[in-house]
XYZ file of C-alpha atoms in Angstrom:
323
model
C 13.351 1.971 -40.943
C 12.160 -0.588 -43.481
C 12.289 1.991 -46.287
C 15.827 2.994 -45.299
C 17.006 -0.640 -45.162
C 15.455 -1.456 -48.538
C 16.954 1.671 -50.111
C 20.399 0.806 -48.768
C 19.995 -2.729 -50.108
C 18.994 -1.514 -53.583
C 21.962 0.862 -53.642
C 24.450 -1.542 -52.069
C 26.975 -0.966 -54.886
C 27.190 2.590 -53.519
C 26.349 2.150 -49.839
C 28.819 -0.632 -49.060
C 31.889 1.263 -50.385
C 30.613 4.417 -48.646
C 30.139 2.692 -45.286
C 33.514 0.958 -45.441
C 35.207 4.199 -46.516
C 33.564 6.060 -43.633
C 34.787 3.502 -41.092
C 38.314 3.438 -42.502
C 38.339 7.246 -42.577
C 37.563 7.318 -38.865
C 40.384 4.849 -38.195
C 42.947 6.611 -40.397
C 42.026 10.231 -39.619
C 44.473 10.483 -36.648
C 47.332 9.637 -39.022
C 46.191 12.363 -41.423
C 45.882 14.823 -38.523
C 49.416 13.931 -37.403
C 50.839 14.579 -40.880
C 48.888 17.806 -41.216
C 50.226 19.018 -37.857
C 53.699 18.687 -39.390
C 52.764 21.207 -42.114
C 51.891 18.688 -44.784
C 48.799 19.768 -46.807
C 45.797 17.723 -45.782
C 45.158 16.569 -49.344
C 48.725 15.261 -49.573
C 48.437 13.674 -46.116
C 45.225 11.875 -47.092
C 46.772 10.624 -50.332
C 49.914 9.531 -48.465
C 47.951 7.497 -45.920
C 45.991 5.772 -48.696
C 49.197 5.013 -50.602
C 50.762 3.629 -47.429
C 47.833 1.314 -46.750
C 47.774 0.259 -50.396
C 51.502 -0.482 -50.312
C 51.075 -2.709 -47.253
C 48.195 -4.611 -48.879
C 50.084 -5.067 -52.165
C 53.256 -6.158 -50.350
C 51.279 -8.742 -48.382
C 49.703 -10.124 -51.546
C 53.094 -10.241 -53.268
C 54.639 -12.204 -50.390
C 51.824 -14.754 -50.504
C 51.557 -15.078 -54.293
C 55.304 -15.059 -55.002
C 55.895 -17.633 -52.276
C 53.297 -19.964 -53.768
C 54.639 -19.467 -57.309
C 58.238 -20.100 -56.259
C 57.313 -23.444 -54.747
C 54.569 -24.320 -57.240
C 56.424 -27.291 -58.781
C 57.432 -28.790 -55.451
C 53.990 -28.154 -54.006
C 52.370 -29.863 -56.998
C 54.496 -32.991 -56.546
C 53.920 -33.096 -52.820
C 50.228 -32.489 -53.264
C 49.904 -35.380 -55.726
C 51.634 -37.624 -53.190
C 49.264 -36.439 -50.484
C 46.250 -37.112 -52.713
C 47.507 -40.632 -53.401
C 47.962 -41.142 -49.665
C 44.443 -39.902 -48.999
C 43.076 -42.237 -51.686
C 44.811 -45.216 -50.097
C 43.383 -44.331 -46.693
C 39.885 -44.019 -48.125
C 40.114 -47.290 -50.052
C 41.153 -49.110 -46.882
C 38.264 -47.674 -44.879
C 34.564 -48.414 -44.844
C 33.693 -45.157 -46.613
C 35.147 -46.221 -49.983
C 31.709 -47.337 -51.266
C 30.172 -44.009 -50.318
C 33.012 -42.130 -52.045
C 32.480 -44.214 -55.197
C 28.753 -43.393 -55.215
C 29.547 -39.719 -54.870
C 32.013 -39.978 -57.779
C 29.409 -41.707 -59.971
C 26.825 -39.056 -59.108
C 29.305 -36.321 -59.972
C 30.035 -37.953 -63.351
C 26.319 -38.236 -64.061
C 25.896 -34.554 -63.264
C 28.761 -33.596 -65.558
C 26.683 -32.624 -68.621
C 24.382 -30.429 -66.548
C 27.359 -28.771 -64.941
C 28.932 -28.112 -68.339
C 25.671 -26.621 -69.611
C 25.660 -24.137 -66.771
C 29.349 -23.265 -66.793
C 28.800 -20.323 -69.127
C 26.403 -18.704 -66.666
C 28.790 -19.374 -63.793
C 31.671 -17.720 -65.664
C 29.444 -14.735 -66.389
C 28.497 -14.485 -62.720
C 32.147 -14.647 -61.696
C 33.113 -11.913 -64.160
C 30.249 -9.728 -62.956
C 31.366 -10.233 -59.355
C 34.985 -9.441 -60.210
C 33.954 -6.283 -62.070
C 31.745 -5.253 -59.164
C 34.575 -5.820 -56.707
C 37.010 -3.782 -58.796
C 34.584 -0.900 -59.207
C 33.764 -1.020 -55.496
C 37.459 -0.792 -54.589
C 37.947 2.197 -56.899
C 34.833 3.957 -55.612
C 35.736 3.199 -52.002
C 39.259 4.556 -52.471
C 37.971 7.814 -53.958
C 35.405 8.197 -51.182
C 38.058 7.438 -48.567
C 40.314 10.167 -49.967
C 37.625 12.830 -49.785
C 36.456 11.714 -46.352
C 40.015 11.894 -45.015
C 40.529 15.270 -46.676
C 37.193 16.997 -45.962
C 35.331 14.655 -43.618
C 36.120 16.660 -40.489
C 34.738 19.899 -41.938
C 31.660 18.157 -43.320
C 30.940 16.538 -39.963
C 31.455 19.818 -38.076
C 28.882 21.523 -40.311
C 26.451 18.638 -39.965
C 26.479 18.569 -36.146
C 26.501 22.337 -35.583
C 23.145 23.661 -34.429
C 21.768 26.978 -33.289
C 21.163 25.369 -29.907
C 24.506 25.134 -28.041
C 23.265 22.186 -25.968
C 22.257 20.270 -29.099
C 25.645 21.010 -30.659
C 27.442 19.780 -27.552
C 25.351 16.600 -27.530
C 26.057 15.979 -31.220
C 29.764 16.418 -30.561
C 29.623 13.863 -27.738
C 27.802 11.359 -29.956
C 30.291 11.768 -32.826
C 33.276 11.643 -30.478
C 32.020 8.465 -28.801
C 31.317 6.878 -32.198
C 34.862 7.612 -33.356
C 36.239 6.234 -30.100
C 34.233 3.022 -30.491
C 35.306 2.481 -34.113
C 38.995 3.155 -33.457
C 38.945 1.026 -30.304
C 37.351 -1.850 -32.180
C 39.854 -1.845 -35.037
C 42.766 -1.315 -32.651
C 41.729 -4.386 -30.685
C 41.155 -6.318 -33.910
C 44.643 -5.443 -35.134
C 46.273 -6.593 -31.906
C 44.378 -9.885 -31.965
C 45.048 -10.410 -35.681
C 48.772 -9.852 -35.166
C 48.831 -12.273 -32.238
C 46.908 -14.894 -34.202
C 48.989 -14.578 -37.364
C 52.296 -14.588 -35.454
C 51.324 -17.590 -33.315
C 50.176 -19.689 -36.258
C 53.159 -18.634 -38.378
C 55.708 -19.560 -35.693
C 54.074 -22.909 -34.914
C 53.781 -24.028 -38.548
C 57.395 -22.958 -39.159
C 58.502 -25.150 -36.248
C 56.409 -27.990 -37.701
C 58.257 -27.663 -41.020
C 55.320 -26.390 -43.097
C 56.458 -24.378 -46.161
C 55.529 -20.712 -46.656
C 55.101 -20.041 -42.943
C 55.312 -16.276 -43.556
C 52.551 -16.483 -46.169
C 50.412 -18.540 -43.803
C 50.929 -15.927 -41.072
C 49.904 -13.103 -43.427
C 46.780 -14.920 -44.644
C 45.697 -15.625 -41.063
C 46.474 -12.025 -40.026
C 44.230 -10.645 -42.771
C 41.589 -13.291 -42.190
C 41.394 -12.420 -38.502
C 39.647 -9.159 -39.419
C 36.697 -11.193 -40.709
C 35.007 -12.972 -37.779
C 34.400 -16.691 -38.289
C 34.925 -16.724 -42.086
C 38.521 -15.539 -41.814
C 39.394 -18.595 -39.744
C 38.202 -20.897 -42.547
C 40.251 -18.994 -45.136
C 43.445 -18.981 -43.085
C 42.957 -22.548 -41.919
C 42.316 -23.855 -45.438
C 45.488 -22.215 -46.771
C 47.580 -23.556 -43.880
C 46.167 -27.069 -44.306
C 46.855 -26.995 -48.046
C 50.502 -26.096 -47.463
C 50.819 -28.759 -44.773
C 49.133 -31.377 -46.952
C 51.571 -30.697 -49.786
C 54.563 -31.024 -47.453
C 53.819 -33.811 -45.011
C 50.591 -35.469 -46.074
C 47.417 -35.990 -44.129
C 49.110 -36.336 -40.740
C 50.778 -32.939 -40.887
C 47.645 -31.360 -42.338
C 45.550 -32.614 -39.426
C 48.157 -31.373 -36.955
C 48.115 -27.909 -38.551
C 44.318 -27.982 -38.474
C 44.506 -28.573 -34.730
C 46.866 -25.601 -34.312
C 44.632 -23.267 -36.329
C 41.502 -24.412 -34.517
C 43.171 -23.942 -31.143
C 44.378 -20.433 -32.048
C 40.962 -19.395 -33.317
C 39.135 -21.031 -30.423
C 41.195 -19.194 -27.821
C 41.569 -15.824 -29.553
C 38.383 -15.387 -31.548
C 35.856 -17.047 -29.272
C 37.295 -16.392 -25.806
C 39.657 -13.411 -25.856
C 38.199 -11.384 -28.727
C 34.682 -10.804 -27.303
C 36.218 -9.863 -23.951
C 38.866 -7.486 -25.342
C 36.569 -5.905 -27.915
C 33.753 -5.726 -25.405
C 36.050 -3.781 -23.090
C 37.063 -1.314 -25.804
C 33.441 -0.919 -26.935
C 32.045 -0.956 -23.381
C 29.789 -3.868 -24.269
C 29.346 -7.276 -22.641
C 31.140 -10.082 -24.530
C 27.796 -11.817 -25.147
C 26.469 -8.659 -26.824
C 29.574 -8.485 -29.043
C 29.229 -12.144 -30.038
C 25.489 -11.961 -30.758
C 25.819 -8.661 -32.633
C 28.563 -10.115 -34.832
C 26.493 -13.190 -35.710
C 23.386 -11.080 -36.361
C 25.390 -8.693 -38.539
C 26.647 -11.591 -40.627
C 23.105 -12.914 -41.091
C 21.755 -9.509 -42.124
C 24.618 -8.037 -44.164
C 27.080 -10.831 -44.891
C 30.806 -10.197 -44.595
C 30.401 -6.433 -44.141
C 27.967 -7.085 -41.311
C 30.409 -9.454 -39.631
C 33.119 -6.787 -39.655
C 31.064 -3.744 -38.659
C 28.278 -5.132 -36.464
C 30.078 -4.749 -33.115
C 31.114 -1.059 -33.466
C 27.707 -0.187 -34.944
C 26.036 -1.795 -31.930
C 28.208 0.262 -29.581
C 27.327 3.434 -31.505
C 23.635 2.540 -31.312
C 23.749 2.001 -27.537
C 25.578 5.286 -27.013
C 23.071 7.147 -29.191
C 20.180 5.645 -27.237
C 21.682 6.702 -23.897
C 22.330 10.245 -25.160
C 18.750 10.599 -26.392
C 17.404 9.085 -23.200
C 19.413 11.523 -21.034
C 18.190 14.461 -23.099
C 14.535 13.501 -22.592
C 13.960 12.548 -26.213
C 11.793 9.587 -25.167
C 9.858 11.624 -22.626
C 9.942 11.743 -18.851
C 11.214 8.677 -17.032
């Protein structure tokens, strides 16, 4: 197990796109099957599904980016006013001395920061290049998995022993059910979270409510971290429009939505679809984030369900010996 984990870590530029492509292929394969059943070649169906998903992602990014650009001038003015308001509040409070010490420390650290900025830019460019290459590799892998994944899996699980073949089919079928159930539940919760936050901030008069809803919808797929991303964007828009008071009110709305949906409803709903206790879902998600970062946060719960199902299948078949 240690050798496998270390190998996967060394080859993470390959393994992470492959794992994500495999999970997305399981989720999207019913759509490809539906198109193929209507006499569309499977290669064309796989390409069409990928183009459809890509179009949705690009459209979402366009809505967010164009909305911010359209209101950039107004947002800049409002944001400057909000910063001035925040400065006045700080100067009138007891923390002004502490803020001044932090500012002086930051100025003293300026030369060191400038000396290291070249390395930071290089790291950023390396990360951006790695992300771009990972997206390209993942897209290619996803296409071939959608096109030929079913045949490859059928060959892999077929054995000369009919009982072993039947057991392999049950394991694969249950794994697909767990993955699709997880992402189906995630999508429902993400839609509810994005719609709720978007409607509330629109009522509160925050600009770019649709963009805020989209950012929170996408962020809901990433446990814990997504809430910070969506909440930060919503607070920034609120701060530029109504100052600190509105920003704090929006923060309360985002925290309430995430507290109810992500911490109370999500473990219960996903636990039901995965046939796991909510505590197991919560602990597995946290452990996945510790071990594998963002990818672990997203995939830990369905992988745990697959692992439990595999253990029960092997136990029932006597793999671990007599009970």
